[in-house]
Each structure stands twice: as structure tokens, then as C-alpha cells.
CSV table of C-alpha atoms in Angstrom, one decimal:
chain,number,residue,atom,x,y,z
A,1,MET,CA,17.8,17.8,30.5
A,2,ALA,CA,17.0,17.1,34.1
A,3,ARG,CA,13.4,17.2,35.0
A,4,SER,CA,14.2,19.4,37.8
A,5,GLU,CA,15.3,22.2,35.4
A,6,LEU,CA,11.7,22.7,34.2
A,7,LYS,CA,10.0,25.5,36.0
A,8,HIS,CA,7.3,23.6,37.9
A,9,GLU,CA,6.2,26.7,39.7
A,10,LEU,CA,5.1,28.4,36.5
A,11,ILE,CA,1.9,26.0,36.2
A,12,ASP,CA,-0.5,24.5,38.8
A,13,ASN,CA,0.5,21.1,40.1
A,14,GLY,CA,3.7,21.4,38.2
A,15,HIS,CA,5.3,18.3,39.7
A,16,VAL,CA,2.4,16.2,39.0
A,17,VAL,CA,2.2,17.4,35.4
A,18,VAL,CA,5.9,16.8,34.7
A,19,SER,CA,5.7,13.3,36.1
A,20,SER,CA,2.6,12.6,33.9
A,21,PHE,CA,4.5,13.9,31.0
A,22,TYR,CA,7.4,11.7,31.4
A,23,ARG,CA,5.1,8.6,32.0
A,24,LEU,CA,3.6,9.5,28.7
A,25,LEU,CA,6.8,9.5,26.9
A,26,ASP,CA,7.6,6.0,28.4
A,27,GLU,CA,4.2,4.8,26.9
A,28,VAL,CA,5.1,6.3,23.5
A,29,GLU,CA,8.5,4.7,23.4
A,30,THR,CA,7.0,1.4,24.1
A,31,TYR,CA,4.5,1.9,21.4
A,32,ILE,CA,7.2,2.9,19.0
A,33,MET,CA,9.4,-0.3,19.8
A,34,THR,CA,6.4,-2.7,19.7
A,35,LYS,CA,4.0,-1.5,17.1
A,36,HIS,CA,6.7,-0.4,14.6
A,37,SER,CA,8.8,-3.5,14.9
A,38,CYS,CA,6.0,-5.9,14.4
A,39,GLY,CA,4.3,-3.8,11.5
A,40,SER,CA,0.9,-3.6,13.0
A,41,LEU,CA,0.4,-0.1,11.5
A,42,ARG,CA,-0.2,-1.7,8.2
A,43,THR,CA,-3.8,-2.4,9.2
A,44,PHE,CA,-4.4,1.2,10.3
A,45,THR,CA,-7.4,2.2,8.0
A,46,LYS,CA,-8.2,5.7,9.3
A,47,PHE,CA,-8.3,8.6,6.9
A,48,ILE,CA,-5.9,11.4,8.1
A,49,ILE,CA,-6.4,15.1,7.1
A,50,GLU,CA,-3.7,17.6,8.2
A,51,ILE,CA,-4.4,21.2,8.2
A,52,GLU,CA,-1.4,23.5,8.1
A,53,GLY,CA,-0.9,27.4,7.7
A,54,LEU,CA,0.4,30.3,9.6
A,55,ASP,CA,-1.1,31.5,13.0
A,56,GLY,CA,-4.3,33.4,12.1
A,57,SER,CA,-4.9,31.6,8.8
A,58,GLY,CA,-8.0,29.8,10.1
A,59,LYS,CA,-6.7,26.5,10.8
A,60,THR,CA,-8.6,25.7,13.9
A,61,THR,CA,-11.8,27.1,12.4
A,62,LEU,CA,-11.5,24.9,9.3
A,63,VAL,CA,-10.6,21.9,11.4
A,64,ASN,CA,-14.0,22.3,13.3
A,65,ALA,CA,-16.0,22.8,10.2
A,66,LEU,CA,-14.5,19.6,8.6
A,67,THR,CA,-15.1,17.6,11.6
A,68,GLN,CA,-18.8,18.5,11.5
A,69,ALA,CA,-19.1,18.1,7.8
A,70,LEU,CA,-17.6,14.6,7.5
A,71,PRO,CA,-19.3,11.5,8.9
A,72,ASN,CA,-17.6,9.8,11.9
A,73,ALA,CA,-14.8,12.4,12.2
A,74,PHE,CA,-12.5,13.2,15.1
A,75,ALA,CA,-10.5,16.3,15.6
A,76,THR,CA,-7.1,16.7,17.4
A,77,LYS,CA,-4.0,18.9,17.2
A,78,THR,CA,-0.2,19.1,17.7
A,79,PRO,CA,0.6,19.3,20.6
A,80,SER,CA,-2.4,17.4,21.6
A,81,LYS,CA,-4.7,18.1,24.6
A,82,SER,CA,-2.6,15.7,26.8
A,83,LEU,CA,0.2,18.2,26.5
A,84,ASN,CA,-1.6,21.4,27.2
A,85,GLU,CA,-0.5,21.6,30.7
A,86,ILE,CA,3.1,20.9,30.0
A,87,ARG,CA,3.6,22.9,27.0
A,88,PRO,CA,4.1,26.3,28.7
A,89,LEU,CA,7.1,24.9,30.5
A,90,TRP,CA,8.8,24.1,27.3
A,91,ASP,CA,7.8,27.2,25.6
A,92,HIS,CA,9.5,29.0,28.5
A,93,ARG,CA,12.7,27.1,28.0
A,94,GLY,CA,12.7,28.2,24.3
A,95,GLY,CA,15.3,27.5,21.7
A,96,ILE,CA,16.3,24.1,20.8
A,97,LEU,CA,14.7,22.4,23.9
A,98,ALA,CA,11.2,23.9,22.8
A,99,ARG,CA,11.9,22.6,19.3
A,100,ALA,CA,12.6,19.0,20.8
A,101,PHE,CA,9.3,19.2,22.6
A,102,TYR,CA,7.4,20.0,19.5
A,103,MET,CA,9.1,17.3,17.6
A,104,ILE,CA,8.4,14.8,20.2
A,105,SER,CA,4.7,15.9,20.3
A,106,ASN,CA,4.4,14.5,16.6
A,107,TYR,CA,5.1,10.9,18.0
A,108,VAL,CA,2.8,11.6,20.9
A,109,LEU,CA,0.1,12.4,18.5
A,110,GLU,CA,0.6,9.2,16.5
A,111,TYR,CA,0.4,7.1,19.6
A,112,GLU,CA,-2.9,8.9,20.5
A,113,ILE,CA,-4.5,8.7,17.1
A,114,SER,CA,-3.5,5.0,16.6
A,115,ASN,CA,-5.6,4.2,19.6
A,116,VAL,CA,-8.7,6.0,18.2
A,117,LYS,CA,-11.3,3.3,17.8
A,118,THR,CA,-14.6,4.9,17.2
A,119,HIS,CA,-14.0,7.3,14.3
A,120,ASP,CA,-13.0,6.9,10.7
A,121,VAL,CA,-11.5,10.2,9.9
A,122,VAL,CA,-9.1,12.1,11.9
A,123,VAL,CA,-8.6,15.9,11.3
A,124,ILE,CA,-5.4,17.3,12.6
A,125,ASP,CA,-4.7,21.1,13.5
A,126,ARG,CA,-0.9,21.0,12.5
A,127,TRP,CA,1.3,18.0,12.5
A,128,TYR,CA,4.9,17.1,11.6
A,129,ALA,CA,4.7,19.5,8.5
A,130,SER,CA,4.6,22.4,11.0
A,131,THR,CA,7.6,21.1,12.9
A,132,CYS,CA,9.6,20.9,9.7
A,133,ALA,CA,8.5,24.2,8.3
A,134,TYR,CA,9.2,26.3,11.4
A,135,THR,CA,12.5,24.7,12.0
A,136,ILE,CA,13.8,25.3,8.5
A,137,ALA,CA,12.3,28.8,8.0
A,138,ARG,CA,13.8,29.9,11.4
A,139,PRO,CA,16.2,27.3,12.9
A,140,PRO,CA,16.9,27.6,16.7
A,141,LYS,CA,19.9,29.9,17.8
A,142,LEU,CA,22.9,27.6,18.2
A,143,ASP,CA,25.9,29.8,18.1
A,144,ASP,CA,27.1,33.5,17.3
A,145,ASN,CA,27.3,32.7,13.5
A,146,ASN,CA,23.7,31.5,13.4
A,147,PHE,CA,22.0,34.7,13.4
A,148,ILE,CA,21.7,38.3,11.9
A,149,ALA,CA,20.0,41.4,12.8
A,150,ASN,CA,17.0,41.0,15.1
A,151,GLY,CA,18.9,38.2,16.8
A,152,GLU,CA,18.0,35.2,14.6
A,153,GLN,CA,19.1,33.4,11.5
A,154,THR,CA,18.0,34.1,8.1
A,155,SER,CA,17.0,30.9,6.1
A,156,SER,CA,16.5,32.2,2.5
A,157,ASP,CA,20.1,31.4,1.3
A,158,ILE,CA,20.1,28.1,3.4
A,159,MET,CA,16.7,26.9,2.1
A,160,SER,CA,17.9,27.2,-1.5
A,161,ASN,CA,20.7,24.8,-1.0
A,162,LEU,CA,18.8,22.2,1.2
A,163,PRO,CA,18.5,18.7,-0.3
A,164,GLN,CA,14.9,17.5,-0.9
A,165,SER,CA,15.3,14.9,1.8
A,166,VAL,CA,14.9,17.5,4.6
A,167,TYR,CA,11.4,18.0,3.4
A,168,GLU,CA,10.4,14.2,3.6
A,169,TRP,CA,8.2,12.8,6.2
A,170,PRO,CA,10.1,10.9,8.8
A,171,LYS,CA,10.4,7.3,8.2
A,172,ASP,CA,10.0,6.5,12.0
A,173,LEU,CA,6.8,8.7,12.0
A,174,ARG,CA,4.9,5.6,10.5
A,175,LEU,CA,1.4,7.3,10.2
A,176,LYS,CA,1.1,10.2,7.6
A,177,PRO,CA,-1.8,12.1,6.2
A,178,GLN,CA,-3.8,11.1,3.3
A,179,LEU,CA,-4.4,14.7,2.6
A,180,LEU,CA,-2.2,17.9,3.6
A,181,LEU,CA,-4.2,21.2,3.2
A,182,VAL,CA,-2.2,24.3,3.3
A,183,LEU,CA,-3.8,27.6,4.1
A,184,ASN,CA,-2.1,30.4,2.1
A,185,ILE,CA,-2.8,33.9,3.5
A,186,ASP,CA,-1.6,37.5,2.8
A,187,PRO,CA,0.5,39.0,5.7
A,188,GLU,CA,-1.9,42.0,6.1
A,189,VAL,CA,-4.9,39.7,6.3
A,190,ARG,CA,-3.2,37.5,8.8
A,191,ARG,CA,-2.0,40.4,10.9
A,192,LYS,CA,-5.7,41.8,11.3
A,193,ARG,CA,-6.9,38.2,12.2
A,194,VAL,CA,-4.2,37.9,14.9
A,195,GLU,CA,-5.0,41.4,16.4
A,196,TYR,CA,-8.7,40.5,16.5
A,197,ARG,CA,-7.8,37.0,18.1
A,198,ALA,CA,-5.5,38.8,20.7
A,199,LEU,CA,-8.7,40.7,22.1
A,200,GLY,CA,-10.0,37.2,23.0
A,201,THR,CA,-8.6,34.1,24.5
A,202,GLY,CA,-7.4,32.3,21.4
A,203,GLY,CA,-3.9,31.3,20.4
A,204,ALA,CA,-1.0,29.3,21.6
A,205,SER,CA,0.5,29.2,25.2
A,206,ARG,CA,1.4,32.5,26.9
A,207,PHE,CA,5.1,31.8,26.4
A,208,ASN,CA,4.8,31.1,22.6
A,209,PRO,CA,6.7,33.7,20.8
A,210,TRP,CA,5.6,33.1,17.2
A,211,ASP,CA,3.0,35.8,16.9
A,212,ASP,CA,5.7,38.4,17.6
A,213,ARG,CA,8.2,36.8,15.3
A,214,LEU,CA,5.8,36.5,12.4
A,215,ALA,CA,5.0,40.2,12.9
A,216,ASN,CA,8.5,41.5,13.2
A,217,GLU,CA,10.6,39.3,11.0
A,218,VAL,CA,10.2,40.2,7.1
A,219,GLY,CA,9.7,37.1,5.1
A,220,LEU,CA,9.4,34.5,7.9
A,221,GLY,CA,5.9,33.7,7.0
A,222,ASP,CA,6.6,33.2,3.3
A,223,ARG,CA,9.5,30.8,4.3
A,224,ILE,CA,7.1,28.7,6.5
A,225,LEU,CA,4.4,28.5,3.7
A,226,GLU,CA,7.2,27.6,1.2
A,227,VAL,CA,8.4,24.7,3.2
A,228,LEU,CA,4.7,23.7,3.9
A,229,ASN,CA,4.1,23.4,0.2
A,230,ARG,CA,7.3,21.4,-0.4
A,231,ILE,CA,6.8,18.6,2.2
A,232,THR,CA,6.8,15.1,0.8
A,233,GLY,CA,5.1,12.2,2.3
A,234,PRO,CA,1.4,12.9,2.5
A,235,ASN,CA,-0.5,11.1,-0.3
A,236,GLU,CA,-1.9,14.5,-1.6
A,237,ILE,CA,-1.1,18.2,-1.0
A,238,HIS,CA,-3.3,21.1,-1.8
A,239,SER,CA,-3.1,24.7,-1.2
A,240,LEU,CA,-6.2,26.7,-0.2
A,241,ASP,CA,-6.7,30.4,-0.5
A,242,ALA,CA,-7.3,31.7,3.0
A,243,ASN,CA,-7.9,35.3,2.1
A,244,VAL,CA,-11.5,34.7,1.4
A,245,THR,CA,-14.3,34.2,4.0
A,246,ILE,CA,-14.3,31.0,6.3
A,247,ASP,CA,-17.5,29.6,4.3
A,248,ASP,CA,-15.4,29.9,1.1
A,249,VAL,CA,-12.3,28.3,2.6
A,250,VAL,CA,-14.5,25.5,4.0
A,251,GLN,CA,-16.1,24.9,0.5
A,252,GLN,CA,-12.6,24.7,-1.2
A,253,ALA,CA,-11.5,22.2,1.4
A,254,LEU,CA,-14.7,20.0,1.0
A,255,ASP,CA,-14.4,20.1,-2.7
A,256,ILE,CA,-11.1,18.3,-2.1
A,257,VAL,CA,-11.9,16.3,1.0
A,258,GLN,CA,-15.2,14.7,0.3
A,259,PRO,CA,-14.4,12.8,-3.0
A,260,THR,CA,-11.1,11.8,-1.6
A,261,VAL,CA,-12.7,10.3,1.5
A,262,LYS,CA,-15.2,8.7,-0.7
A,263,LYS,CA,-12.4,7.2,-2.9
A,264,TYR,CA,-10.6,6.0,0.2
A,265,PHE,CA,-13.6,4.2,2.0
A,266,HIS,CA,-15.8,3.4,-1.0
A,267,PRO,CA,-13.5,2.7,-4.0
A,268,GLN,CA,-15.8,0.4,-5.7
A,269,GLU,CA,-18.7,3.0,-5.8
A,270,TYR,CA,-16.1,5.9,-6.6
A,271,PHE,CA,-14.4,3.9,-9.5
A,272,SER,CA,-17.6,2.0,-10.6
A,273,SER,CA,-16.9,3.4,-14.3
A,274,ASN,CA,-13.1,3.3,-14.3
A,275,PRO,CA,-11.8,0.3,-12.8
A,276,LEU,CA,-8.2,1.0,-14.1
A,277,ALA,CA,-8.1,4.2,-12.1
A,278,TRP,CA,-9.1,2.0,-9.2
A,279,TRP,CA,-6.1,-0.2,-9.9
A,280,VAL,CA,-3.7,2.8,-9.9
A,281,HIS,CA,-5.4,4.0,-6.7
A,282,MET,CA,-4.9,0.7,-5.0
A,283,GLY,CA,-1.2,0.6,-6.4
A,284,GLN,CA,-0.7,4.1,-4.6
A,285,GLN,CA,-2.1,2.8,-1.3
A,286,LEU,CA,0.4,-0.1,-1.5
A,287,HIS,CA,3.2,2.1,-2.5
A,288,LEU,CA,3.7,0.4,-5.8
A,289,CYS,CA,3.1,3.3,-8.2
A,290,ASP,CA,3.0,7.0,-8.5
A,291,GLY,CA,-0.3,9.1,-9.1
A,292,ALA,CA,0.3,8.7,-12.8
A,293,GLY,CA,0.3,4.9,-12.7
A,294,LYS,CA,4.0,4.6,-13.2
A,295,ARG,CA,5.6,1.8,-11.2
A,296,LEU,CA,7.9,3.1,-8.4
A,297,HIS,CA,11.6,2.2,-8.3
A,298,HIS,CA,12.2,-1.3,-7.1
A,299,ALA,CA,8.5,-1.9,-6.3
A,300,LEU,CA,7.4,-5.5,-6.9
A,301,TRP,CA,4.2,-4.9,-8.6
A,302,ASN,CA,3.4,-8.4,-10.1
A,303,LEU,CA,0.6,-9.5,-12.3
A,304,GLN,CA,-0.3,-13.0,-13.6
A,305,VAL,CA,-0.9,-13.4,-17.2
A,306,SER,CA,-2.4,-16.3,-19.0
A,307,TYR,CA,-2.7,-16.7,-22.7
A,308,ARG,CA,-2.1,-19.2,-25.6
A,309,ASP,CA,1.0,-18.5,-27.5
A,310,GLY,CA,0.1,-20.5,-30.8
A,311,ILE,CA,2.8,-22.8,-30.1
A,312,ARG,CA,1.2,-25.2,-27.7
A,313,SER,CA,-1.7,-27.5,-28.7
A,314,GLU,CA,-5.2,-26.8,-27.6
A,315,SER,CA,-5.1,-29.9,-25.3
A,316,GLU,CA,-2.1,-28.4,-23.4
A,317,PRO,CA,-2.7,-25.7,-20.7
A,318,PRO,CA,-2.2,-22.1,-21.8
A,319,VAL,CA,1.0,-20.1,-20.8
A,320,LEU,CA,1.1,-18.9,-17.4
A,321,LYS,CA,3.5,-16.1,-16.3
A,322,THR,CA,4.1,-13.8,-13.5
A,323,VAL,CA,5.2,-10.3,-14.9
A,324,GLY,CA,6.2,-7.0,-13.3
A,325,LEU,CA,3.9,-4.2,-14.2
A,326,ASP,CA,5.6,-1.1,-15.6
A,327,ARG,CA,2.5,1.4,-15.8
A,328,ILE,CA,-1.3,1.7,-16.1
A,329,ASP,CA,-2.8,4.6,-17.9
A,330,SER,CA,-6.5,5.4,-18.7
A,331,ASN,CA,-7.0,2.5,-21.0
A,332,CYS,CA,-4.2,-0.1,-20.8
A,333,ILE,CA,-1.7,-2.0,-18.7
A,334,TYR,CA,1.9,-2.2,-19.7
A,335,TYR,CA,4.7,-4.7,-18.7
A,336,TRP,CA,8.1,-5.7,-20.0
A,337,THR,CA,9.1,-9.3,-20.7
A,338,ALA,CA,11.6,-11.2,-22.6
A,339,ASP,CA,11.3,-10.7,-26.5
A,340,SER,CA,11.2,-14.7,-26.8
A,341,ALA,CA,8.5,-15.1,-24.3
A,342,PHE,CA,6.0,-13.3,-26.5
A,343,PRO,CA,6.2,-14.8,-30.1
A,344,SER,CA,3.6,-12.8,-31.9
A,345,LYS,CA,5.0,-9.7,-33.6
A,346,ASP,CA,1.9,-8.2,-35.0
A,347,GLN,CA,-1.3,-10.2,-34.1
A,348,PRO,CA,-3.0,-9.5,-30.7
A,349,ILE,CA,-3.3,-12.5,-28.4
A,350,TRP,CA,-6.5,-13.1,-26.1
A,351,ALA,CA,-5.4,-13.2,-22.5
A,352,SER,CA,-6.6,-13.1,-19.0
A,353,VAL,CA,-4.9,-11.4,-16.1
A,354,LEU,CA,-5.0,-11.5,-12.3
A,355,TRP,CA,-3.8,-9.2,-9.8
A,356,MET,CA,-4.1,-9.7,-5.8
A,357,MET,CA,-4.8,-6.2,-4.6
A,358,GLY,CA,-4.3,-7.1,-1.0
A,359,GLY,CA,-6.0,-8.2,2.2
A,360,GLU,CA,-6.0,-11.5,4.0
A,361,TYR,CA,-7.4,-14.8,3.0
A,362,PRO,CA,-10.2,-15.6,2.5
A,363,THR,CA,-11.3,-12.0,2.0
A,364,GLU,CA,-8.5,-10.6,-0.1
A,365,SER,CA,-9.4,-8.5,-3.1
A,366,GLN,CA,-8.7,-9.6,-6.7
A,367,TRP,CA,-8.6,-7.6,-9.9
A,368,ARG,CA,-9.4,-9.7,-12.9
A,369,GLY,CA,-9.5,-8.8,-16.6
A,370,GLU,CA,-9.9,-10.4,-20.0
A,371,GLY,CA,-8.8,-8.7,-23.2
A,372,PHE,CA,-5.9,-8.7,-25.7
A,373,LEU,CA,-2.1,-8.5,-25.5
A,374,THR,CA,-0.2,-6.7,-28.2
A,375,ARG,CA,3.4,-5.5,-28.5
A,376,VAL,CA,4.2,-1.9,-28.2
A,377,THR,CA,6.5,-0.9,-31.0
A,378,ASP,CA,10.1,0.3,-30.4
A,379,ASP,CA,9.0,3.7,-32.2
A,380,GLU,CA,6.1,4.0,-29.7
A,381,CYS,CA,8.5,3.4,-26.8
A,382,LYS,CA,10.9,6.0,-27.9
A,383,LEU,CA,8.2,8.5,-28.7
A,384,ARG,CA,6.6,8.1,-25.1
A,385,GLY,CA,9.8,7.6,-23.3
A,386,PHE,CA,9.3,4.0,-22.1
A,387,SER,CA,12.5,2.3,-21.1
A,388,PRO,CA,12.9,-1.1,-19.6
A,389,PRO,CA,14.3,-1.5,-16.1
A,390,PRO,CA,18.1,-2.1,-16.5
A,391,SER,CA,18.1,-5.1,-14.0
A,392,LEU,CA,15.5,-6.9,-16.2
A,393,VAL,CA,17.5,-6.3,-19.3
A,394,ALA,CA,20.6,-7.7,-17.7
A,395,HIS,CA,18.9,-10.9,-16.3
A,396,VAL,CA,17.2,-11.6,-19.7
A,397,THR,CA,20.4,-11.0,-21.5
A,398,ALA,CA,22.2,-13.4,-19.2
A,399,CYS,CA,19.4,-16.0,-19.6
A,400,CYS,CA,19.7,-15.7,-23.5
A,401,LYS,CA,23.5,-16.3,-23.1
A,402,CYS,CA,22.9,-19.4,-20.9
A,403,LYS,CA,20.4,-20.8,-23.4
A,404,SER,CA,22.5,-20.2,-26.5
A,405,ASP,CA,25.4,-22.1,-24.7
A,406,VAL,CA,23.2,-25.2,-24.2
A,407,LYS,CA,23.3,-27.8,-27.0
A,408,ASP,CA,20.7,-30.4,-25.8
A,409,GLY,CA,17.7,-28.4,-26.7
A,410,ASN,CA,16.1,-28.3,-23.2
A,411,ASN,CA,13.6,-25.5,-22.6
A,412,ARG,CA,14.0,-25.4,-18.9
A,413,LEU,CA,17.6,-24.8,-17.7
A,414,ASP,CA,19.2,-25.2,-14.4
A,415,ARG,CA,20.9,-22.0,-13.3
A,416,PRO,CA,24.5,-22.2,-14.0
A,417,ASP,CA,27.2,-21.4,-11.4
A,418,GLU,CA,28.6,-18.5,-13.6
A,419,TYR,CA,25.1,-16.8,-13.9
A,420,ASP,CA,25.9,-13.8,-11.5
A,421,ASP,CA,29.0,-13.1,-13.6
A,422,LEU,CA,26.9,-13.1,-16.9
A,423,VAL,CA,24.5,-10.6,-15.4
A,424,ASP,CA,27.3,-8.4,-14.4
A,425,VAL,CA,28.7,-8.5,-17.9
A,426,ALA,CA,25.2,-7.9,-19.3
A,427,ARG,CA,24.9,-4.8,-17.0
A,428,LEU,CA,27.8,-3.3,-18.7
A,429,HIS,CA,26.7,-4.5,-22.4
A,430,PRO,CA,22.9,-4.7,-22.3
A,431,LYS,CA,21.1,-5.8,-25.4
A,432,MET,CA,17.8,-3.9,-25.5
A,433,SER,CA,16.5,-6.2,-28.3
A,434,ASN,CA,16.1,-9.0,-25.7
A,435,VAL,CA,13.1,-7.4,-24.1
A,436,CYS,CA,9.9,-6.0,-25.3
A,437,MET,CA,6.9,-4.1,-23.9
A,438,ILE,CA,3.6,-5.6,-23.9
A,439,ARG,CA,0.4,-3.8,-23.6
A,440,PHE,CA,-2.9,-5.4,-22.3
A,441,VAL,CA,-6.1,-3.9,-23.6
A,442,PRO,CA,-9.0,-5.0,-21.2
A,443,ILE,CA,-12.4,-5.9,-22.8
A,444,ARG,CA,-14.0,-7.2,-19.6
A,445,ILE,CA,-13.1,-6.2,-16.0
A,446,GLU,CA,-14.3,-7.5,-12.5
A,447,VAL,CA,-13.0,-6.8,-9.0
A,448,LEU,CA,-13.8,-9.5,-6.6
A,449,ARG,CA,-13.5,-10.1,-2.9
A,450,GLY,CA,-12.4,-13.5,-1.7
A,451,GLY,CA,-10.8,-16.4,-3.4
A,452,PRO,CA,-12.5,-18.8,-5.8
């Protein structure tokens, strides 16, 4: 759309405001092209809280309360203050152009909070979750087949058939909340609050139609809340009861936020009595495992294991292997390995493990443990639903085939030219007996910062 099509005369200094808006978009585009491509957002360490809910559910009040209660917190919103003057022009255009403005405002906010230097916690009144929810719950009018009575589309049937991918946080919106808090409110309670607010000066821009739409379109609010609760991407999503007093709502939020913030900024203190839970937490931060401690698909969650296998003499160095973690529970660590790589069938083996938790030399964090390795029986694997990664089984099976074809007795073999073909065959005919699951039971654990 040409800049001249915006109704400059609707706002003071319209031409100046529009020019400033497009200059800001140029800055955001440069940021996206440079910051995203070089991966500098990996070092972003601020804790982001997104507050979501319908108009009148108490979002702004909760944002202000959390900002005052949390140390070194900063409050913002979508659209941010930098878009306050231009926002009425896009609301006036309406339809898909207004939706495009609100989508762009998500990237403007990422650009702005990435430049916040003096605060550790960012509390946001609406972000991408709102854009997604309002678009799915009430898509913009596109053609005559896209709406029903009252002039707009019903989304109930469409929502039931949408793939989960439409609820995912955009990959090019690189920052995302650690916490998404959704305020659930009954329609009648919300209506009374909106009517009370209308007596004052609160609310969105004067051309924003959503108060009327929520009041007149049955089920719209429920659909918006349903989408908000289905969003994926934030580390944690919690629903709050917004029908109670604001003090009760704030207390609900603080009961969730305060321990989570402590866990984020002071994990050693938070997990002082449960280092394995700290390991799971760090794995989540690095996108290696889910909240239950299960390795994510294709994640390279590697661990160094050292032990004596009973074959080498005491004068020889112990076995040192890099293995791929499968999961961590409240007491143990589990990984899969080749059956031949762990000769002990019944007896536990004393071992030490090392995991580099991230960071840069010489201050990277290390998780170290000493304890026992034991096999997990096939019966236990079946009972608990443990199964090895198919790719591991295929490669181990291929290696076993290579070794059986060699007659000179060498332990270390060169990779044969036909290895890839052997792996493909093994994928079709895997031998599960070639792998086994190992459990590490820690006796002593320490978390260190910095190398030896």
C-alpha cells in the first residue's frame, strides 16, 4: 500500500508520523537481517513474561503490578509506545491491512526489547499470541464466502480442522516468552469492566473495533481464549482466573512468576537440593529436552562417560565414550549404547560423567557426577515404553556387520565404502538386541563454572 493512502489528516503531524514509522520499519528490517543471521540473539538473557487475555480482563493492571513486584523489571506492550501515533491510521484502514500492522508490531517490539540494556525482566501487555488468537478466532474479511450473518466469518468449524502448526510461535520471531500468562474471564464480568472503563480514558485507539465485536459476536471471546491457551513456543503457559479481585489475580501470577524467575537467574540456589532437575532445566533452555527430561527429536544431547570395563588392566586408561542422552528423571540418567560396548550384564560399574552445560571458555558451566552404571533390562524398557532411536540401531547394526566381516581381529576398523548401504539395509531390518539402555545412578554431583 502506498504511504499516501494513509489518512494523514486523522492525526496531528500526520506526514511526520508516517515518515517516522517507515524509518522505524527500515531499522527493524536491518536488525532482522543482521542480528538473526549472525545468531547474536543466543546471548539474550532477559526473562520475558507475556500477559494475554481479552480486553477488560485486567492485563494492563497485572503488567503494572508485576513490574513493581519484580526486581529490575520493565513494562512494554504490543503495539509499543513508538507506534501509538501511527496506530489509529491502520485501525482506520481496518481489515487485512490493520492485521498486517499488528503483525509487524510484534517484530518492532522484538527489536525494541533486544535493545533494553538496564532491565533483567520484560513484562509485555500482549505480543504475538494476541495476533495469532485474534486472526484465527476472527479472520479478516477476504471475500463473499468468508463471512456469515453479522458480516464476519465464523471460525468454530475452521479452528477444529486447523493443524497445530498454525499455533506455533513464528521461527523468524526469534525472541519468545519464558512465561505466557493467559487471563480467563467470564463474558459478563468482562462486559461490566469494559463498560466501567469506557467511562474513563482507557482502552485502545479510537478506531479499534474489538470492544464492539466482543460484545456483539457470540462465542468470539471463547474462541480467542481457546487459541491463546493452544499457543506453542513459550517455555511455560499458565491460565489465571481473572474473575476474582485484582489482588487475587496478582497473587496467582506471583506464585508462578517468582519461583520461575529465581530458577532462571539463580538456578544454583533454586536447584541446590536437586541437581538432576537443574540438568533438565538447562537442557530445556538449550532446546535439548522437554519438561519431563526426554531428549527432543534429533537433539545432540551428548555426555562423556568414563569407566573401567573389567577388560583393560589397571595400568591402562579407563574407557572414555561420548554417548547421546535419552532422558533424565528425578534420580537417574539414561542413554543408549551398543550392547558390545557395555560388557557387564548384571554387576554395576563405577563411573564418572561430564556434561558441558554451555557458555564460553573459560567460564563455561560443567556438570560432573560420580556413581554407578547399570543395564536397564528389556522388561523394564518395555514396561516404561523406552525405545532406542532407529538411527542408532541402524548404525550399530551396520557396525556389527562390518566387524563380523573382518577376519584379522582388529578392534578399530576403517569405515568401509559400503557402510551407507549397510545402514540402509539395517533400517529395514533392525536388530534391537544390538543396543542396550544404560542407567547412571549418581552418588556425588557437582556443578562447576570454568575449566580445570
